[in-house]
C-alpha cells in the first residue's frame, strides 16, 4: 500500500485491536527512518525509541500487567494530564464523548460496568495484541521543547505506518508504569518516557474496527488574520 499524506491523515486512527501477523524488522527500520525526518528544535533530535517484538514484548507485557493488577501505578514524570475531575471545558465534554463512544457505543460497556471498562483498559499493557510495541523517550534537559519534538516524531511515525498499510495506537497509559519500562529497557536517567506505541495490522473483525472519533471544524479552532492595507 502506498498512500498520500492526505490519505494517511484521513485514515489514521488509534487502533485498539491488532492481528498477530509479524512486521519485518527491515520495514520497522524504514518507518523509523522516515519518522526521523521530523522537525526538532535546532535539529537536536532528542528522541529514542525502544522496539519490542517476540519474547521481549511478551516479557515486558507480563511485567506491566502484573504491575497494573497489583496497583503499582507511578506518578507521571512530567505532569502529562490533570486528574480526571480537574479537566476544564471544553476538554471535559470532549473526553466524556470519547469515553462514551469507545466503551458504550463500540464495545457495549455501560458506564456502571467498572469491571468491563477495566478489562478493556488492561489490554493497553499487551499493546492491544499488536506484534510490535514501542516506547518513546526524550531527553530531560530540553524537556518542554523535546516533548514538542516527540509529538512531531510520533505523528511522522504514525503517518508512515499508514502509508505501509499498518495501524498504530499511541499509549499514554504506559507512562503510569515507567519504573517497569526503565527496568526492562534500560531507559537512561536523563530521559523521560513519553508514551508507548502499538503497531501492526488492524483486526478489522473486532468491534472497535468501525470506531471513529470526530474533529472540531476549522472555524472552531482557527482565526484568520487577513486585514488588507488601505488602498
PDB file of C-alpha atoms in Angstrom:
ATOM      1  CA  UNK A   1       0.000   0.000   0.000  1.00  0.00           C
ATOM      2  CA  UNK A   2       1.197   3.495  -0.804  1.00  0.00           C
ATOM      3  CA  UNK A   3      -0.893   6.385   0.490  1.00  0.00           C
ATOM      4  CA  UNK A   4      -0.710  10.124   0.009  1.00  0.00           C
ATOM      5  CA  UNK A   5      -0.186  12.278   3.063  1.00  0.00           C
ATOM      6  CA  UNK A   6      -3.855  13.256   2.877  1.00  0.00           C
ATOM      7  CA  UNK A   7      -4.905   9.595   2.734  1.00  0.00           C
ATOM      8  CA  UNK A   8      -2.716   8.801   5.735  1.00  0.00           C
ATOM      9  CA  UNK A   9      -4.148  11.689   7.758  1.00  0.00           C
ATOM     10  CA  UNK A  10      -7.733  10.752   6.932  1.00  0.00           C
ATOM     11  CA  UNK A  11      -7.326   7.030   7.662  1.00  0.00           C
ATOM     12  CA  UNK A  12      -5.081   7.215  10.727  1.00  0.00           C
ATOM     13  CA  UNK A  13      -6.884   6.176  13.894  1.00  0.00           C
ATOM     14  CA  UNK A  14      -5.990   4.876  17.328  1.00  0.00           C
ATOM     15  CA  UNK A  15      -6.232   1.161  16.611  1.00  0.00           C
ATOM     16  CA  UNK A  16      -7.028  -0.940  19.683  1.00  0.00           C
ATOM     17  CA  UNK A  17      -7.243  -4.394  18.095  1.00  0.00           C
ATOM     18  CA  UNK A  18      -4.473  -5.964  16.001  1.00  0.00           C
ATOM     19  CA  UNK A  19      -3.800  -9.175  14.153  1.00  0.00           C
ATOM     20  CA  UNK A  20      -0.708 -11.112  15.300  1.00  0.00           C
ATOM     21  CA  UNK A  21       0.923 -11.012  11.834  1.00  0.00           C
ATOM     22  CA  UNK A  22       4.583 -10.005  12.267  1.00  0.00           C
ATOM     23  CA  UNK A  23       6.054  -6.852  10.759  1.00  0.00           C
ATOM     24  CA  UNK A  24       9.534  -7.422   9.246  1.00  0.00           C
ATOM     25  CA  UNK A  25      12.403  -5.679  11.023  1.00  0.00           C
ATOM     26  CA  UNK A  26      13.509  -4.040   7.764  1.00  0.00           C
ATOM     27  CA  UNK A  27      10.081  -2.426   7.485  1.00  0.00           C
ATOM     28  CA  UNK A  28      10.229  -1.183  11.077  1.00  0.00           C
ATOM     29  CA  UNK A  29      13.646   0.351  10.415  1.00  0.00           C
ATOM     30  CA  UNK A  30      12.307   2.021   7.263  1.00  0.00           C
ATOM     31  CA  UNK A  31       9.361   3.545   9.157  1.00  0.00           C
ATOM     32  CA  UNK A  32      11.602   4.825  11.939  1.00  0.00           C
ATOM     33  CA  UNK A  33      13.972   6.312   9.371  1.00  0.00           C
ATOM     34  CA  UNK A  34      11.047   8.173   7.793  1.00  0.00           C
ATOM     35  CA  UNK A  35       9.827   9.380  11.198  1.00  0.00           C
ATOM     36  CA  UNK A  36      13.309  10.673  11.996  1.00  0.00           C
ATOM     37  CA  UNK A  37      12.808  13.305   9.298  1.00  0.00           C
ATOM     38  CA  UNK A  38      10.542  15.131  11.773  1.00  0.00           C
ATOM     39  CA  UNK A  39      11.446  18.682  12.660  1.00  0.00           C
ATOM     40  CA  UNK A  40      13.102  19.292  16.025  1.00  0.00           C
ATOM     41  CA  UNK A  41      14.398  22.355  17.823  1.00  0.00           C
ATOM     42  CA  UNK A  42      17.814  23.214  16.361  1.00  0.00           C
ATOM     43  CA  UNK A  43      17.842  19.681  14.908  1.00  0.00           C
ATOM     44  CA  UNK A  44      18.526  18.283  18.395  1.00  0.00           C
ATOM     45  CA  UNK A  45      16.560  15.063  17.652  1.00  0.00           C
ATOM     46  CA  UNK A  46      16.043  14.381  21.383  1.00  0.00           C
ATOM     47  CA  UNK A  47      14.091  11.113  20.924  1.00  0.00           C
ATOM     48  CA  UNK A  48      14.947   7.483  21.460  1.00  0.00           C
ATOM     49  CA  UNK A  49      12.733   4.533  20.549  1.00  0.00           C
ATOM     50  CA  UNK A  50      12.719   1.078  22.105  1.00  0.00           C
ATOM     51  CA  UNK A  51      11.207  -1.518  19.751  1.00  0.00           C
ATOM     52  CA  UNK A  52       9.876  -4.772  21.196  1.00  0.00           C
ATOM     53  CA  UNK A  53       8.740  -7.901  19.398  1.00  0.00           C
ATOM     54  CA  UNK A  54       8.500 -11.598  20.231  1.00  0.00           C
ATOM     55  CA  UNK A  55       9.725 -12.768  23.626  1.00  0.00           C
ATOM     56  CA  UNK A  56      10.948  -9.283  24.628  1.00  0.00           C
ATOM     57  CA  UNK A  57       7.482  -7.824  24.121  1.00  0.00           C
ATOM     58  CA  UNK A  58       5.819 -10.730  25.932  1.00  0.00           C
ATOM     59  CA  UNK A  59       8.136 -10.320  28.932  1.00  0.00           C
ATOM     60  CA  UNK A  60       7.513  -6.576  29.178  1.00  0.00           C
ATOM     61  CA  UNK A  61       3.747  -7.042  28.786  1.00  0.00           C
ATOM     62  CA  UNK A  62       3.679  -9.666  31.542  1.00  0.00           C
ATOM     63  CA  UNK A  63       5.508  -7.315  33.911  1.00  0.00           C
ATOM     64  CA  UNK A  64       3.285  -4.355  33.006  1.00  0.00           C
ATOM     65  CA  UNK A  65       0.143  -6.425  33.571  1.00  0.00           C
ATOM     66  CA  UNK A  66       1.481  -7.622  36.919  1.00  0.00           C
ATOM     67  CA  UNK A  67       2.230  -4.045  37.996  1.00  0.00           C
ATOM     68  CA  UNK A  68      -1.227  -2.934  36.843  1.00  0.00           C
ATOM     69  CA  UNK A  69      -3.012  -5.755  38.687  1.00  0.00           C
ATOM     70  CA  UNK A  70      -1.009  -5.077  41.858  1.00  0.00           C
ATOM     71  CA  UNK A  71      -1.830  -1.355  41.790  1.00  0.00           C
ATOM     72  CA  UNK A  72       1.772  -0.205  41.330  1.00  0.00           C
ATOM     73  CA  UNK A  73       0.878   2.908  39.356  1.00  0.00           C
ATOM     74  CA  UNK A  74       3.529   5.653  39.443  1.00  0.00           C
ATOM     75  CA  UNK A  75       3.136   9.403  39.102  1.00  0.00           C
ATOM     76  CA  UNK A  76       3.917  10.881  35.693  1.00  0.00           C
ATOM     77  CA  UNK A  77       7.386  12.352  35.440  1.00  0.00           C
ATOM     78  CA  UNK A  78       6.197  15.435  33.572  1.00  0.00           C
ATOM     79  CA  UNK A  79       2.570  16.086  34.546  1.00  0.00           C
ATOM     80  CA  UNK A  80       1.073  14.617  31.394  1.00  0.00           C
ATOM     81  CA  UNK A  81      -2.558  15.462  32.197  1.00  0.00           C
ATOM     82  CA  UNK A  82      -4.778  16.749  35.019  1.00  0.00           C
ATOM     83  CA  UNK A  83      -6.706  14.445  37.334  1.00  0.00           C
ATOM     84  CA  UNK A  84      -9.963  13.098  35.901  1.00  0.00           C
ATOM     85  CA  UNK A  85     -12.104  15.582  37.863  1.00  0.00           C
ATOM     86  CA  UNK A  86      -9.893  18.594  37.070  1.00  0.00           C
ATOM     87  CA  UNK A  87     -10.372  18.852  33.301  1.00  0.00           C
ATOM     88  CA  UNK A  88     -11.898  22.232  32.330  1.00  0.00           C
ATOM     89  CA  UNK A  89     -14.352  22.739  29.482  1.00  0.00           C
ATOM     90  CA  UNK A  90     -14.405  22.160  26.560  1.00  0.00           C
ATOM     91  CA  UNK A  91     -11.934  19.337  27.169  1.00  0.00           C
ATOM     92  CA  UNK A  92     -14.066  17.666  29.846  1.00  0.00           C
ATOM     93  CA  UNK A  93     -17.000  17.260  27.453  1.00  0.00           C
ATOM     94  CA  UNK A  94     -14.803  16.028  24.605  1.00  0.00           C
ATOM     95  CA  UNK A  95     -13.257  13.464  26.931  1.00  0.00           C
ATOM     96  CA  UNK A  96     -16.659  12.284  28.074  1.00  0.00           C
ATOM     97  CA  UNK A  97     -17.899  11.910  24.490  1.00  0.00           C
ATOM     98  CA  UNK A  98     -14.774   9.931  23.632  1.00  0.00           C
ATOM     99  CA  UNK A  99     -15.334   7.550  26.535  1.00  0.00           C
ATOM    100  CA  UNK A 100     -18.993   7.059  25.657  1.00  0.00           C
ATOM    101  CA  UNK A 101     -18.151   6.363  22.023  1.00  0.00           C
ATOM    102  CA  UNK A 102     -15.423   3.873  22.877  1.00  0.00           C
ATOM    103  CA  UNK A 103     -16.877   1.969  25.813  1.00  0.00           C
ATOM    104  CA  UNK A 104     -20.654   2.200  25.414  1.00  0.00           C
ATOM    105  CA  UNK A 105     -21.209   2.584  21.680  1.00  0.00           C
ATOM    106  CA  UNK A 106     -18.361   0.468  20.242  1.00  0.00           C
ATOM    107  CA  UNK A 107     -17.795  -2.103  22.992  1.00  0.00           C
ATOM    108  CA  UNK A 108     -21.238  -2.195  24.617  1.00  0.00           C
ATOM    109  CA  UNK A 109     -19.788  -1.497  28.066  1.00  0.00           C
ATOM    110  CA  UNK A 110     -22.191   0.595  30.138  1.00  0.00           C
ATOM    111  CA  UNK A 111     -20.907   3.441  32.356  1.00  0.00           C
ATOM    112  CA  UNK A 112     -21.533   1.463  35.541  1.00  0.00           C
ATOM    113  CA  UNK A 113     -19.648  -1.619  34.355  1.00  0.00           C
ATOM    114  CA  UNK A 114     -16.383  -0.919  36.107  1.00  0.00           C
ATOM    115  CA  UNK A 115     -15.058  -4.433  35.561  1.00  0.00           C
ATOM    116  CA  UNK A 116     -15.743  -4.257  31.827  1.00  0.00           C
ATOM    117  CA  UNK A 117     -14.028  -0.906  31.469  1.00  0.00           C
ATOM    118  CA  UNK A 118     -11.045  -2.114  33.478  1.00  0.00           C
ATOM    119  CA  UNK A 119     -10.746  -5.269  31.371  1.00  0.00           C
ATOM    120  CA  UNK A 120     -10.550  -3.202  28.195  1.00  0.00           C
ATOM    121  CA  UNK A 121      -8.101  -0.702  29.693  1.00  0.00           C
ATOM    122  CA  UNK A 122      -5.903  -3.606  30.805  1.00  0.00           C
ATOM    123  CA  UNK A 123      -5.350  -4.504  27.131  1.00  0.00           C
ATOM    124  CA  UNK A 124      -3.104  -1.432  26.861  1.00  0.00           C
ATOM    125  CA  UNK A 125      -0.362  -3.366  28.606  1.00  0.00           C
ATOM    126  CA  UNK A 126      -0.284  -6.044  25.916  1.00  0.00           C
ATOM    127  CA  UNK A 127      -0.203  -3.304  23.261  1.00  0.00           C
ATOM    128  CA  UNK A 128      -3.745  -4.367  22.227  1.00  0.00           C
ATOM    129  CA  UNK A 129      -2.352  -7.584  20.771  1.00  0.00           C
ATOM    130  CA  UNK A 130      -0.077  -5.784  18.291  1.00  0.00           C
ATOM    131  CA  UNK A 131       3.024  -7.714  17.194  1.00  0.00           C
ATOM    132  CA  UNK A 132       5.183  -4.633  17.780  1.00  0.00           C
ATOM    133  CA  UNK A 133       5.369  -2.494  20.897  1.00  0.00           C
ATOM    134  CA  UNK A 134       7.440   0.661  21.049  1.00  0.00           C
ATOM    135  CA  UNK A 135       8.377   3.013  23.872  1.00  0.00           C
ATOM    136  CA  UNK A 136       9.272   6.606  23.010  1.00  0.00           C
ATOM    137  CA  UNK A 137      11.503   8.622  25.331  1.00  0.00           C
ATOM    138  CA  UNK A 138      13.097  12.082  25.165  1.00  0.00           C
ATOM    139  CA  UNK A 139      15.866  13.919  26.959  1.00  0.00           C
ATOM    140  CA  UNK A 140      15.002  15.669  30.227  1.00  0.00           C
ATOM    141  CA  UNK A 141      17.407  18.509  29.519  1.00  0.00           C
ATOM    142  CA  UNK A 142      15.381  20.462  26.924  1.00  0.00           C
ATOM    143  CA  UNK A 143      12.225  18.726  28.217  1.00  0.00           C
ATOM    144  CA  UNK A 144       9.449  21.125  27.199  1.00  0.00           C
ATOM    145  CA  UNK A 145      10.820  21.564  23.705  1.00  0.00           C
ATOM    146  CA  UNK A 146      11.707  17.879  23.499  1.00  0.00           C
ATOM    147  CA  UNK A 147       8.092  16.935  24.204  1.00  0.00           C
ATOM    148  CA  UNK A 148       7.013  19.037  21.222  1.00  0.00           C
ATOM    149  CA  UNK A 149       9.680  17.326  19.126  1.00  0.00           C
ATOM    150  CA  UNK A 150       8.450  13.936  20.352  1.00  0.00           C
ATOM    151  CA  UNK A 151       4.952  14.760  19.135  1.00  0.00           C
ATOM    152  CA  UNK A 152       6.287  15.600  15.686  1.00  0.00           C
ATOM    153  CA  UNK A 153       8.266  12.357  15.573  1.00  0.00           C
ATOM    154  CA  UNK A 154       5.254  10.370  16.738  1.00  0.00           C
ATOM    155  CA  UNK A 155       2.969  11.863  14.102  1.00  0.00           C
ATOM    156  CA  UNK A 156       5.545  11.143  11.422  1.00  0.00           C
ATOM    157  CA  UNK A 157       5.771   7.516  12.543  1.00  0.00           C
ATOM    158  CA  UNK A 158       2.001   7.072  12.571  1.00  0.00           C
ATOM    159  CA  UNK A 159       1.592   8.550   9.089  1.00  0.00           C
ATOM    160  CA  UNK A 160       4.473   6.489   7.705  1.00  0.00           C
ATOM    161  CA  UNK A 161       2.817   3.396   9.154  1.00  0.00           C
ATOM    162  CA  UNK A 162      -0.426   4.217   7.373  1.00  0.00           C
ATOM    163  CA  UNK A 163       1.491   4.575   4.126  1.00  0.00           C
ATOM    164  CA  UNK A 164       2.652   0.979   4.635  1.00  0.00           C
ATOM    165  CA  UNK A 165      -0.862  -0.330   5.348  1.00  0.00           C
ATOM    166  CA  UNK A 166      -0.226  -0.538   9.103  1.00  0.00           C
ATOM    167  CA  UNK A 167      -2.047   0.980  12.048  1.00  0.00           C
ATOM    168  CA  UNK A 168      -0.853   2.385  15.357  1.00  0.00           C
ATOM    169  CA  UNK A 169      -2.050   3.472  18.771  1.00  0.00           C
ATOM    170  CA  UNK A 170      -0.149   5.968  20.881  1.00  0.00           C
ATOM    171  CA  UNK A 171      -0.466   4.900  24.523  1.00  0.00           C
ATOM    172  CA  UNK A 172      -0.067   7.432  27.313  1.00  0.00           C
ATOM    173  CA  UNK A 173      -1.221   4.722  29.738  1.00  0.00           C
ATOM    174  CA  UNK A 174       2.250   3.183  29.751  1.00  0.00           C
ATOM    175  CA  UNK A 175       3.789   6.182  31.487  1.00  0.00           C
ATOM    176  CA  UNK A 176       1.901   5.147  34.639  1.00  0.00           C
ATOM    177  CA  UNK A 177       4.372   2.274  34.932  1.00  0.00           C
ATOM    178  CA  UNK A 178       7.586   3.963  33.849  1.00  0.00           C
ATOM    179  CA  UNK A 179       9.650   2.176  36.556  1.00  0.00           C
ATOM    180  CA  UNK A 180       8.791  -1.137  34.846  1.00  0.00           C
ATOM    181  CA  UNK A 181       9.784   0.287  31.467  1.00  0.00           C
ATOM    182  CA  UNK A 182      13.048   1.612  32.879  1.00  0.00           C
ATOM    183  CA  UNK A 183      13.935  -1.754  34.357  1.00  0.00           C
ATOM    184  CA  UNK A 184      13.204  -3.705  31.181  1.00  0.00           C
ATOM    185  CA  UNK A 185      14.570  -1.269  28.623  1.00  0.00           C
ATOM    186  CA  UNK A 186      17.465   0.406  30.399  1.00  0.00           C
ATOM    187  CA  UNK A 187      15.997   3.880  29.880  1.00  0.00           C
ATOM    188  CA  UNK A 188      18.784   6.275  30.936  1.00  0.00           C
ATOM    189  CA  UNK A 189      18.194   8.596  33.879  1.00  0.00           C
ATOM    190  CA  UNK A 190      18.385  11.675  31.670  1.00  0.00           C
ATOM    191  CA  UNK A 191      15.378  10.538  29.605  1.00  0.00           C
ATOM    192  CA  UNK A 192      11.649  10.513  30.397  1.00  0.00           C
ATOM    193  CA  UNK A 193       9.098   8.093  28.983  1.00  0.00           C
ATOM    194  CA  UNK A 194       6.683   9.915  26.656  1.00  0.00           C
ATOM    195  CA  UNK A 195       4.358   7.096  25.573  1.00  0.00           C
ATOM    196  CA  UNK A 196       4.069   3.605  24.225  1.00  0.00           C
ATOM    197  CA  UNK A 197       3.107   2.808  20.631  1.00  0.00           C
ATOM    198  CA  UNK A 198       1.308  -0.292  19.406  1.00  0.00           C
ATOM    199  CA  UNK A 199       1.987  -1.043  15.739  1.00  0.00           C
ATOM    200  CA  UNK A 200       0.757  -3.743  13.394  1.00  0.00           C
ATOM    201  CA  UNK A 201      -2.077  -4.790  11.099  1.00  0.00           C
ATOM    202  CA  UNK A 202      -5.581  -3.878  12.262  1.00  0.00           C
ATOM    203  CA  UNK A 203      -8.026  -6.641  13.172  1.00  0.00           C
ATOM    204  CA  UNK A 204     -10.932  -5.496  11.038  1.00  0.00           C
ATOM    205  CA  UNK A 205     -13.219  -8.157  12.555  1.00  0.00           C
ATOM    206  CA  UNK A 206     -13.036  -6.597  16.034  1.00  0.00           C
ATOM    207  CA  UNK A 207     -15.977  -4.464  17.293  1.00  0.00           C
ATOM    208  CA  UNK A 208     -13.607  -1.498  17.548  1.00  0.00           C
ATOM    209  CA  UNK A 209     -12.708  -1.619  13.842  1.00  0.00           C
ATOM    210  CA  UNK A 210     -15.527   0.768  12.985  1.00  0.00           C
ATOM    211  CA  UNK A 211     -14.963   3.155  15.890  1.00  0.00           C
ATOM    212  CA  UNK A 212     -14.052   6.687  14.808  1.00  0.00           C
ATOM    213  CA  UNK A 213     -13.676   9.937  16.707  1.00  0.00           C
ATOM    214  CA  UNK A 214     -14.887  13.309  15.485  1.00  0.00           C
ATOM    215  CA  UNK A 215     -12.940  16.538  14.976  1.00  0.00           C
ATOM    216  CA  UNK A 216     -13.873  20.139  15.566  1.00  0.00           C
ATOM    217  CA  UNK A 217     -14.491  22.158  12.367  1.00  0.00           C
ATOM    218  CA  UNK A 218     -11.828  24.625  11.260  1.00  0.00           C
ATOM    219  CA  UNK A 219     -13.776  27.752  12.355  1.00  0.00           C
ATOM    220  CA  UNK A 220     -13.852  26.367  15.899  1.00  0.00           C
ATOM    221  CA  UNK A 221     -10.076  26.491  16.306  1.00  0.00           C
ATOM    222  CA  UNK A 222      -8.624  28.729  13.567  1.00  0.00           C
ATOM    223  CA  UNK A 223      -8.590  32.513  13.385  1.00  0.00           C
ATOM    224  CA  UNK A 224      -7.606  34.042  10.058  1.00  0.00           C
ATOM    225  CA  UNK A 225      -5.917  37.450  10.265  1.00  0.00           C
ATOM    226  CA  UNK A 226      -6.163  38.943   6.774  1.00  0.00           C
ATOM    227  CA  UNK A 227      -6.538  42.705   7.183  1.00  0.00           C
ATOM    228  CA  UNK A 228      -5.722  44.405   3.895  1.00  0.00           C
ATOM    229  CA  UNK A 229      -3.605  47.515   3.607  1.00  0.00           C
ATOM    230  CA  UNK A 230      -5.697  50.626   2.868  1.00  0.00           C
ATOM    231  CA  UNK A 231      -5.886  51.152  -0.903  1.00  0.00           C
TER     232      UNK A 231
END
